[in-house]
Amino acid sequence: MAETTTAAPVGERRTGRRVVRTLVVAYVGVLVVLPLGVLVWRTFKPGLGAFVTAVTDPLAVHAFRMTGEVALVSVALTTVFGTVAAFLITRSGLPGMRILDALLGLPVSVSPIVVGLALILVYGSTGWFGPALESLGLQVILSVPGMVLATMFVSMPLVTRAVAPVLVARGTDQEQAAESLGASAPVRFWRITLPGIRTALVTGVVLALARSIGEYGAVLVVSGNVQGQTETATLRVDTLYQTLLQPDAAYAVTFVLVAVAILTIVATSLLRRSQGGTR
Amino acid sequence: MSIQVRGLTKRFGSFVALDDVDLTVRSGTLTALLGPSGGGKTTLLRVVAGLEQADAGTVVIDDRDATRVPARRRDVGFVFQHYAPFGHLSVARNVAFGLEIRKRPKAEIAARVDELLHLVHLEAFADRLPSELSGGQRQRMALARALAVEPKVLLLDEPFGALDATVRKELRQWLRRLHDEVHVTTVFVTHDQAEALEVADEIVVVNGGRVEQVGTPDEIYDRPANEFVMRFLGPTTALGGGLVRPHDVEVLGSAEPGAVEAEVGSLRRVGFEARLVAHVPGSGDVDVLGSRSDPALRDLRPGDRVWLRAVGPVVDPSPPVPDAEGSEAAAPGEPVGVAASSRAPVRGGVPA
């Protein structure tokens, strides 16, 4: 912002900045660092042995595996569909793209419970497609496909919304230049477009992964939360804490989830730096 | 490698960007497509490149019909106004792109990239990213990139439009020298008449989707085909019912055949110019431009009686067009609507 002749003197500006910095640090401290610190302390308070027992409990292991499966499949599909959607919305010129854009943003704006319920209404045994699919042997609700769908719905906008603005900002000049130099469409996509959206895509995928690992509401409704079958790690934490009243075990599972999230963030930021992310 | 365009028409919705355009660009020449914004020159260039498809008409490049050939197989080099650099690739990789796609051997690519970076004086920047270059350097890189694959034709879309005035002037000269060295048939789009006059072998004046005139810079300037061309290429003033250049008006002390009587309104000396405004009774003001030391102008005072005579080409103003707004043709820079008079493009223009 341009400074006017009535700008605050240098000393005042420095104080202002210090105040803002303090506020931000306090915010991050109270909302992030403090809870994390308490979590770590509380997790290992009963001792390392108790932690290992809780984490290796067969139901917990199954829950981790569920989360892993659902998250990975959902992120893989979301990456593809989310990117395709971004291209469709920004470059296809087809009619109805603005509506598509709005619709894709819906799962982010509504409660995940609503997403889960909507899926049941469509794919459940009394829903629109449920009976037809079941007669083909495909069970969507109360099983992994439904959980993947639910997780995809809430995380796809994260990929699309990360990639689409970059596509708009870049325009198609570079692709046209590549075309004039003799590049076919696949070559243009692979050598010019993809490298151009790489950072945005990685951001979107990381967000989608975090969302998929942490999804609770939609998966709760769709999966039926059956222990040992359709219970994910997040659902497990809830069961342990609320139903089984085993707070120590709940903390242990939570710690693993948080550790995975932190590892993901660290891995991504390392990836970005190695690609010359600041350039 | 010549370019021939016949009957080219292109519409965007209801807007006619190109209206039955015919054009021939001779092999090895440096041609400017000159005209106001929105006049169709960029569209014409892009259709020749294959980046747009015309609704009707043909494009022939190097005696081969390229109308249905996709851009990537036309062997045409294109330089964009905003350079379109591949931001994730170094300067050398940018220049090498076309050759890498054609799967040339690495040694050949390296040699050619070297040669081109030398040509455009960017040898020291081979490993830099485009974001680390100035505008002028990026444009030179874009040129090297386009030339790397030895295109039949080089097309530039307002190549210096995004650069500041000094760099623009430098690169103009540089483009001319480059063309003298490399001899590729080159067509560039500009709205700057000084640029076209300075650099091009031949100028094509494009306005409202039509070609107004084709000729050398001298022909276009000294013998404009119509009022639009005259107005676009330089200053004009009305004298005796026609349009003439202010520096082509002779100021006489007494009546002579062909001279119009006028009264001196003001005389200003600006730098080395002397600018006279004289009023013709019953008509309007006439602008006269001379040099500061011109004896005919030196001693004039407001109110003096003078006689003005045109000693250069005079162009009749266009006849009023029924559906045009008012009876004047558009001033330079104003987009002209589709309803223009049916003037065929004239070669050479009005005889002097």
XYZ file of C-alpha atoms in Angstrom:
631
model
C 0.000 0.000 0.000
C 1.241 3.465 -0.792
C 2.177 5.495 2.219
C 0.448 8.842 2.503
C 1.968 11.921 4.030
C 0.052 11.160 7.217
C 1.819 7.789 7.765
C 2.691 6.908 11.330
C 6.261 7.664 12.326
C 8.736 4.801 12.248
C 8.585 4.036 15.950
C 4.844 3.667 15.943
C 4.942 1.391 12.921
C 7.437 -0.869 14.622
C 5.245 -1.130 17.687
C 2.262 -1.901 15.501
C 4.119 -4.735 13.888
C 5.179 -6.106 17.250
C 1.587 -6.104 18.427
C 0.449 -8.001 15.358
C 3.241 -10.481 15.709
C 2.355 -11.073 19.373
C -1.287 -11.611 18.516
C -0.441 -14.139 15.803
C 1.953 -16.021 18.048
C -0.651 -16.072 20.819
C -3.271 -17.344 18.381
C -1.054 -20.124 17.066
C 0.027 -20.905 20.605
C -3.421 -21.157 22.145
C -5.076 -22.980 19.271
C -2.291 -25.192 18.001
C 0.807 -25.471 20.145
C -0.926 -25.743 23.497
C -3.378 -28.487 22.502
C -0.594 -30.360 20.706
C 1.633 -30.109 23.723
C -1.099 -31.309 26.068
C -1.897 -34.115 23.633
C 1.690 -35.358 23.544
C 2.034 -35.131 27.313
C -1.283 -36.881 27.934
C -0.578 -39.601 25.372
C 2.659 -40.694 26.997
C 1.645 -40.049 30.600
C 0.512 -43.669 31.122
C 3.910 -44.723 29.775
C 5.311 -45.954 26.472
C 4.105 -49.497 27.053
C 0.489 -48.433 27.350
C 0.901 -46.400 24.172
C 2.210 -49.357 22.206
C -0.543 -51.627 23.518
C -3.227 -49.140 22.503
C -1.766 -48.605 19.071
C -1.288 -52.284 18.315
C -4.752 -53.284 19.503
C -6.327 -55.239 16.585
C -9.317 -52.929 16.343
C -7.038 -49.901 16.305
C -4.835 -51.462 13.647
C -7.870 -52.237 11.569
C -9.050 -48.659 11.986
C -5.689 -47.318 10.785
C -5.819 -49.609 7.800
C -9.339 -48.435 6.987
C -8.242 -44.817 7.132
C -5.222 -45.565 5.007
C -7.192 -47.430 2.340
C -10.026 -44.968 2.136
C -7.737 -41.932 2.178
C -5.333 -43.227 -0.459
C -7.998 -44.423 -2.882
C -9.994 -41.268 -2.375
C -6.963 -38.992 -2.884
C -5.911 -40.861 -6.015
C -9.363 -40.493 -7.557
C -9.785 -36.964 -6.299
C -6.518 -35.883 -7.889
C -7.651 -37.108 -11.276
C -11.249 -35.930 -11.130
C -10.407 -32.684 -9.370
C -7.829 -31.771 -12.020
C -10.153 -32.719 -14.858
C -12.868 -30.593 -13.269
C -10.485 -27.655 -12.989
C -9.675 -27.901 -16.700
C -13.315 -28.273 -17.658
C -14.343 -25.265 -15.652
C -11.580 -22.971 -16.807
C -10.816 -24.020 -20.355
C -13.458 -26.096 -21.986
C -15.813 -23.256 -22.847
C -18.686 -25.695 -22.527
C -22.034 -24.389 -21.298
C -22.940 -24.928 -17.666
C -19.424 -24.729 -16.328
C -20.256 -22.025 -13.840
C -22.994 -24.232 -12.431
C -20.519 -27.088 -12.223
C -18.117 -24.837 -10.365
C -20.795 -23.884 -7.842
C -21.930 -27.479 -7.407
C -18.392 -28.660 -6.794
C -18.080 -26.138 -3.995
C -21.183 -27.411 -2.227
C -19.617 -30.243 -0.222
C -17.242 -27.746 1.323
C -20.023 -25.395 2.357
C -22.477 -27.889 3.801
C -22.045 -30.041 6.863
C -20.305 -33.353 6.167
C -23.283 -35.064 7.837
C -25.421 -33.706 5.049
C -23.014 -35.155 2.496
C -23.251 -38.538 4.166
C -27.035 -38.415 4.322
C -27.259 -37.373 0.681
C -25.185 -40.376 -0.301
C -27.452 -42.678 1.683
C -30.484 -41.184 -0.021
C -29.005 -41.971 -3.424
C -27.082 -45.170 -2.879
C -28.713 -46.659 0.229
C -30.906 -49.768 0.077
C -34.006 -47.585 -0.061
C -32.341 -44.934 -2.211
C -32.432 -44.157 -5.944
C -29.636 -46.400 -7.188
C -29.083 -48.540 -4.118
C -31.330 -51.463 -4.998
C -30.072 -51.563 -8.585
C -26.451 -51.586 -7.473
C -27.103 -54.139 -4.784
C -28.653 -56.463 -7.303
C -25.340 -56.205 -9.179
C -23.533 -57.158 -6.008
C -22.249 -53.648 -5.299
C -22.821 -52.373 -1.794
C -22.051 -48.701 -1.490
C -23.444 -47.629 1.847
C -22.111 -49.278 4.998
C -19.013 -50.322 3.081
C -15.740 -49.023 1.707
C -16.993 -47.674 -1.663
C -19.427 -45.413 0.163
C -16.713 -44.212 2.489
C -14.463 -43.453 -0.445
C -17.271 -41.562 -2.160
C -18.003 -39.534 0.933
C -14.349 -38.671 1.423
C -13.937 -37.792 -2.245
C -16.891 -35.449 -2.220
C -15.556 -33.362 0.605
C -11.978 -33.256 -0.650
C -12.381 -32.793 -4.412
C -13.117 -29.067 -4.190
C -9.753 -28.664 -2.491
C -7.960 -29.941 -5.563
C -10.142 -28.092 -8.053
C -9.972 -24.813 -6.177
C -6.190 -25.091 -5.937
C -5.638 -25.829 -9.627
C -8.299 -23.722 -11.335
C -6.989 -20.254 -10.345
C -3.538 -21.179 -11.580
C -4.975 -22.285 -14.915
C -6.833 -19.009 -15.236
C -3.833 -16.911 -14.245
C -1.459 -18.649 -16.640
C -3.758 -18.464 -19.606
C -3.003 -20.575 -22.659
C -0.166 -18.494 -24.113
C 2.524 -20.994 -23.228
C 0.518 -23.866 -24.667
C -0.005 -21.885 -27.867
C 3.707 -21.162 -28.049
C 4.418 -24.859 -27.605
C 1.885 -25.640 -30.325
C 3.547 -23.245 -32.743
C 6.838 -25.001 -31.999
C 5.346 -28.325 -33.053
C 4.043 -29.844 -29.817
C 0.969 -32.106 -29.973
C -1.717 -31.900 -27.287
C -0.345 -34.691 -25.042
C 3.155 -33.228 -25.285
C 1.828 -29.773 -24.422
C -0.010 -31.127 -21.401
C 2.909 -33.166 -20.133
C 5.742 -30.689 -20.735
C 4.076 -27.335 -20.333
C 0.746 -27.455 -18.526
C 1.513 -30.021 -15.850
C 4.821 -28.487 -14.746
C 3.033 -25.181 -14.621
C 0.351 -26.378 -12.222
C 2.594 -28.731 -10.269
C 2.890 -26.624 -7.136
C -0.818 -25.881 -7.024
C -1.623 -29.525 -7.647
C 0.641 -30.685 -4.833
C -0.974 -28.160 -2.511
C -4.407 -29.413 -3.485
C -3.434 -33.048 -3.055
C -1.933 -32.441 0.374
C -5.060 -30.640 1.477
C -7.166 -33.459 0.084
C -5.039 -36.043 1.887
C -5.292 -34.200 5.182
C -9.025 -33.866 4.725
C -9.404 -37.518 3.836
C -7.442 -38.709 6.835
C -9.331 -36.408 9.142
C -12.841 -36.855 7.747
C -15.372 -37.746 10.390
C -18.957 -36.662 9.846
C -19.612 -37.893 6.336
C -17.854 -41.188 6.891
C -19.653 -41.684 10.204
C -23.038 -41.470 8.538
C -22.174 -43.539 5.489
C -20.189 -46.304 7.113
C -22.405 -47.178 10.017
C -19.240 -47.136 12.126
C -19.025 -50.911 12.569
C -16.026 -51.837 14.690
C -13.548 -54.039 12.895
C -15.277 -53.448 9.564
C -16.005 -49.908 8.575
C -14.473 -47.988 11.426
C -11.806 -45.496 10.468
C -9.196 -44.062 12.833
C -11.162 -40.889 13.456
C -14.267 -42.876 14.229
C -12.178 -45.144 16.462
C -11.018 -42.178 18.507
C -14.603 -41.196 19.069
C -15.652 -44.732 20.012
C -12.760 -45.112 22.458
C -13.395 -41.779 24.093
C -17.184 -41.517 24.191
C -18.449 -45.065 24.155
C -15.746 -47.285 25.604
C -14.486 -44.594 27.963
C -10.840 -45.430 27.301
C -9.285 -41.976 27.097
C -5.691 -43.219 27.111
C -6.254 -45.392 24.073
C -8.126 -42.533 22.392
C -5.168 -40.228 22.903
C -2.814 -42.841 21.503
C -4.752 -43.185 18.262
C -5.117 -39.401 18.015
C -1.388 -38.995 18.421
C -0.750 -41.286 15.479
C -3.158 -39.294 13.316
C -1.535 -36.015 14.284
C 1.935 -37.421 13.664
C 0.893 -38.533 10.170
C -0.529 -35.084 9.457
C 2.666 -33.382 10.554
C 4.784 -35.782 8.505
C 2.650 -35.041 5.458
C 3.142 -31.306 5.857
C 6.891 -31.696 6.343
C 7.196 -33.993 3.339
C 5.298 -31.548 1.161
C 7.330 -28.556 2.160
C 10.526 -30.506 1.454
C 9.120 -31.505 -1.923
C 8.298 -27.888 -2.720
C 11.731 -26.657 -1.841
C 13.433 -29.314 -3.949
C 11.376 -28.190 -6.930
C 12.586 -24.646 -6.443
C 9.263 -23.772 -4.961
C 10.238 -20.217 -4.168
C 11.048 -19.381 -7.790
C 8.675 -18.584 -48.285
C 5.730 -16.525 -49.337
C 2.342 -16.233 -47.720
C -0.877 -15.902 -49.681
C -4.182 -15.228 -48.068
C -7.390 -15.249 -50.132
C -10.894 -14.367 -49.105
C -10.199 -14.728 -45.393
C -13.204 -14.128 -43.187
C -13.383 -14.582 -39.425
C -16.213 -13.809 -37.033
C -16.333 -13.826 -33.275
C -20.035 -14.092 -32.573
C -21.570 -11.176 -34.428
C -18.310 -9.227 -34.627
C -16.562 -9.492 -37.984
C -12.839 -9.483 -37.311
C -11.724 -10.212 -40.872
C -13.854 -9.408 -43.900
C -12.834 -11.135 -47.124
C -9.150 -10.300 -46.801
C -6.660 -10.876 -49.619
C -2.966 -10.500 -48.968
C 0.345 -11.578 -50.424
C 3.578 -11.454 -48.482
C 6.648 -11.975 -50.623
C 9.352 -14.363 -49.561
C 12.155 -12.905 -47.483
C 10.480 -9.572 -46.761
C 9.874 -7.878 -43.434
C 6.237 -6.836 -43.472
C 4.249 -4.842 -40.945
C 0.534 -5.285 -40.347
C -0.340 -1.814 -39.175
C -3.636 -0.592 -37.836
C -5.659 0.492 -34.821
C -6.589 -1.847 -31.971
C -9.480 -4.106 -32.817
C -8.862 -3.697 -36.515
C -8.157 -7.351 -37.229
C -4.394 -7.424 -37.684
C -3.693 -9.787 -34.786
C -6.536 -12.052 -35.890
C -5.049 -12.146 -39.377
C -1.654 -13.060 -37.995
C -3.048 -15.798 -35.794
C -5.061 -17.304 -38.645
C -1.883 -17.446 -40.738
C -0.150 -19.140 -37.793
C -2.951 -21.637 -37.363
C -3.744 -20.508 -33.840
C -7.201 -19.470 -35.061
C -9.321 -21.037 -37.774
C -10.944 -18.783 -40.364
C -14.611 -19.159 -41.211
C -13.868 -18.840 -44.924
C -10.892 -18.359 -47.209
C -7.508 -19.958 -47.752
C -4.007 -19.612 -46.366
C -1.126 -20.730 -48.568
C 2.369 -20.848 -47.087
C 5.327 -21.618 -49.309
C 2.989 -22.652 -52.134
C 1.305 -25.263 -49.961
C -2.271 -24.961 -48.821
C -2.103 -24.625 -45.057
C -5.728 -23.762 -44.442
C -6.595 -27.054 -42.758
C -3.122 -27.798 -41.423
C -2.865 -27.537 -37.610
C -0.524 -24.895 -36.220
C 2.057 -27.357 -35.068
C 2.658 -28.616 -38.593
C 2.752 -25.295 -40.396
C 6.412 -24.676 -39.656
C 5.616 -21.173 -38.509
C 7.492 -19.376 -35.748
C 5.363 -17.206 -33.472
C 6.391 -14.569 -30.957
C 3.768 -13.331 -28.509
C 3.315 -9.853 -27.119
C 3.944 -11.093 -23.598
C 6.665 -13.510 -24.693
C 4.900 -16.667 -23.371
C 8.140 -17.991 -21.848
C 8.137 -21.503 -20.423
C 8.593 -20.349 -16.858
C 9.782 -23.669 -15.479
C 12.544 -24.092 -18.071
C 15.876 -22.298 -18.334
C 16.579 -19.963 -21.239
C 18.572 -22.682 -22.994
C 15.807 -25.263 -22.509
C 13.262 -22.759 -23.783
C 15.221 -22.233 -26.971
C 15.820 -25.976 -27.287
C 12.143 -26.874 -26.860
C 11.191 -27.138 -30.516
C 14.258 -29.214 -31.295
C 13.746 -31.515 -28.317
C 10.231 -32.227 -29.501
C 11.604 -33.157 -32.899
C 13.936 -35.597 -31.145
C 17.117 -34.141 -32.557
C 20.424 -35.517 -31.240
C 21.623 -33.781 -28.089
C 24.820 -32.491 -29.631
C 22.931 -30.885 -32.488
C 20.497 -29.242 -30.090
C 23.293 -27.888 -27.915
C 25.106 -26.444 -30.922
C 22.007 -24.800 -32.330
C 21.011 -23.335 -28.953
C 24.513 -21.923 -28.602
C 24.337 -20.396 -32.050
C 20.998 -18.770 -31.371
C 21.851 -17.461 -27.920
C 24.871 -15.897 -29.565
C 22.686 -14.358 -32.230
C 20.437 -12.718 -29.657
C 23.255 -11.892 -27.226
C 21.932 -14.026 -24.398
C 24.884 -16.436 -24.091
C 25.479 -15.375 -20.491
C 21.893 -16.159 -19.522
C 21.624 -19.714 -20.814
C 20.962 -21.247 -17.414
C 18.798 -18.500 -16.000
C 15.048 -18.757 -15.675
C 12.880 -16.395 -17.724
C 11.691 -14.754 -14.510
C 15.249 -13.550 -13.982
C 15.359 -11.717 -17.318
C 14.226 -8.241 -18.238
C 11.378 -7.743 -20.701
C 13.693 -7.055 -23.589
C 15.781 -10.131 -22.811
C 12.693 -12.303 -22.602
C 11.575 -11.111 -25.992
C 14.976 -11.912 -27.474
C 14.739 -15.361 -25.937
C 11.280 -15.783 -27.459
C 12.714 -14.859 -30.853
C 15.584 -17.311 -30.495
C 13.103 -20.000 -29.489
C 10.942 -19.359 -32.529
C 13.927 -19.346 -34.894
C 15.465 -22.511 -33.453
C 13.386 -24.826 -35.625
C 14.137 -22.839 -38.775
C 10.557 -21.893 -39.542
C 9.479 -20.938 -43.031
C 7.818 -17.844 -41.720
C 8.279 -15.773 -38.551
C 5.234 -14.041 -37.099
C 5.396 -11.497 -34.293
C 2.333 -10.179 -32.477
C 3.075 -6.652 -31.207
C 6.483 -7.923 -30.117
C 7.553 -4.702 -28.463
C 4.183 -3.582 -27.136
C 4.914 -4.581 -23.559
C 8.303 -2.868 -23.385
C 9.164 0.667 -22.415
C 9.938 3.269 -25.054
C 13.741 3.088 -25.000
C 13.893 -0.691 -25.143
C 11.251 -0.665 -27.847
C 13.362 1.603 -30.056
C 16.463 -0.499 -29.512
C 14.716 -3.768 -30.275
C 13.115 -2.300 -33.378
C 16.520 -1.639 -34.866
C 17.723 -4.954 -33.641
C 14.859 -6.779 -35.352
C 15.696 -5.033 -38.611
C 19.344 -6.053 -38.341
C 18.363 -9.588 -37.380
C 16.171 -9.850 -40.422
C 18.968 -8.598 -42.638
C 21.104 -11.425 -41.272
C 18.605 -14.229 -41.147
C 16.292 -13.413 -44.088
C 13.252 -15.326 -42.852
C 9.944 -14.066 -44.228
C 8.779 -12.025 -41.278
C 5.428 -10.440 -40.505
C 4.873 -8.347 -37.428
C 1.779 -6.676 -36.049
C 1.939 -3.153 -34.661
C -0.309 -0.208 -33.971
C 2.665 2.150 -33.931
C 3.075 3.801 -37.318
C 6.587 5.023 -36.500
C 7.624 1.439 -35.843
C 6.167 0.248 -39.140
C 7.702 3.089 -41.108
C 11.102 2.583 -39.522
C 11.432 -1.176 -39.721
C 9.321 -2.706 -42.468
C 10.035 -3.345 -46.136
C 6.322 -3.306 -46.750
C 3.343 -2.099 -44.782
C -0.174 -3.498 -44.852
C -2.657 -1.099 -43.313
C -5.517 -3.066 -41.740
C -8.656 -1.508 -40.383
C -12.098 -2.827 -39.595
C -11.221 -6.285 -40.842
C -10.118 -5.031 -44.249
C -6.854 -4.148 -45.944
C -6.807 -0.419 -46.638
C -3.511 -0.241 -48.478
C -0.365 -2.216 -49.173
C 2.924 -0.560 -50.045
C 6.411 0.482 -49.051
C 6.719 2.967 -46.185
C 7.274 5.776 -48.679
C 4.260 4.818 -50.756
C 2.020 4.528 -47.708
C 3.158 7.837 -46.291
C 3.478 9.915 -49.466
C 0.623 8.407 -51.457
C -2.058 7.287 -49.028
C -4.963 5.557 -50.713
C -7.648 7.116 -48.590
C -8.366 9.339 -45.655
C -7.995 6.591 -43.050
C -4.486 5.691 -44.158
C -3.484 9.297 -44.355
C -4.788 10.085 -40.880
C -3.320 6.973 -39.325
C 0.156 7.462 -40.709
C 0.667 11.051 -39.708
C -0.801 14.441 -38.997
C -3.309 15.875 -41.481
C -4.988 19.173 -42.068
C -7.835 20.192 -44.350
C -7.099 22.620 -47.162
C -9.219 23.458 -50.162
C -11.599 20.568 -49.635
C -8.877 17.938 -49.356
C -6.556 16.531 -46.741
C -2.892 17.387 -46.792
C 0.086 17.008 -44.446
C 0.887 20.156 -42.428
C 4.470 20.054 -43.638
C 3.281 19.953 -47.249
C 1.575 23.360 -47.059
C 3.418 26.238 -48.709
C 2.964 29.721 -47.210
C 2.998 32.500 -49.803
C 2.970 36.256 -49.430
C 0.730 36.918 -52.426
C -2.066 35.215 -54.329
C -0.976 32.532 -56.767
C -2.813 29.880 -58.764
C -4.106 27.132 -56.506
C -3.464 29.091 -53.309
C -6.148 29.772 -50.725
C -6.322 33.031 -48.811
C -6.044 32.795 -45.032
C -5.421 34.904 -41.967
C -2.620 34.086 -39.525
C -4.071 32.948 -36.204
C -1.003 31.997 -34.220
C 2.613 31.123 -34.771
C 4.470 29.079 -32.212
C 8.032 27.935 -32.209
C 8.485 24.566 -30.528
C 12.046 23.340 -30.588
C 13.124 23.317 -34.207
C 9.549 23.428 -35.492
C 7.457 26.439 -36.362
C 3.739 25.732 -36.023
C 1.358 28.055 -37.773
C -2.405 28.026 -37.440
C -4.147 29.995 -40.148
C -7.840 30.604 -40.560
C -9.506 30.307 -43.944
C -12.601 32.509 -44.063
C -15.735 30.447 -44.508
C -13.809 27.257 -43.856
C -11.767 26.151 -40.870
C -8.276 26.349 -39.445
C -5.302 25.025 -41.318
C -2.224 23.663 -39.532
C 1.084 24.417 -41.177
C 4.345 22.930 -40.035
C 7.700 24.350 -41.052
C 11.169 24.691 -39.684
C 12.040 27.435 -37.211
C 14.288 29.186 -39.698
C 11.840 29.055 -42.617
C 11.848 32.566 -44.103
C 8.202 32.277 -45.186
C 7.126 31.856 -41.584
C 9.683 33.830 -39.642
C 8.171 37.288 -39.775
C 4.505 36.446 -39.661
C 2.278 38.131 -37.088
C -1.277 37.233 -36.057
C -3.699 38.912 -38.420
C -1.340 38.874 -41.434
C -2.798 37.761 -44.751
C -1.190 34.733 -46.351
C -1.924 32.322 -49.187
C -1.681 28.597 -48.600
C -0.998 26.014 -51.236
C -0.592 22.235 -50.963
C 2.693 20.970 -52.376
C 2.265 17.368 -51.354
C -0.352 14.704 -51.921
C -3.931 15.689 -51.266
C -6.518 13.105 -50.383
C -10.230 13.568 -50.771
C -12.028 12.877 -47.537
C -14.165 9.731 -47.778
C -17.683 10.247 -49.063
C -20.278 9.987 -46.282
C -21.364 6.400 -45.648
C -25.121 5.944 -45.034
C -24.925 3.873 -41.850
C -21.735 5.359 -40.396
C -21.872 7.762 -37.476
C -21.414 11.191 -39.021
C -19.628 11.906 -42.238
C -16.037 11.603 -41.167
C -14.014 8.458 -41.282
C -12.790 7.257 -37.900
C -9.778 8.936 -36.393
C -6.763 6.706 -35.822
C -7.269 4.522 -32.805
C -11.038 4.372 -33.023
C -12.401 0.985 -34.015
C -14.393 1.183 -37.227
C -17.665 -0.677 -37.403
C -18.480 -3.293 -39.936
C -20.385 -0.910 -42.212
C -17.400 0.534 -44.060
C -17.496 1.711 -47.644
C -16.583 -0.831 -50.247
C -13.063 0.353 -50.877
C -10.895 -2.217 -52.501
C -7.299 -2.285 -51.203
C -5.274 -0.028 -53.451
C -1.648 -0.543 -54.280
C 0.351 2.664 -54.437
C -2.509 4.996 -53.579
C -3.195 8.409 -55.010
C -0.663 9.528 -57.624
C 1.398 12.443 -56.391
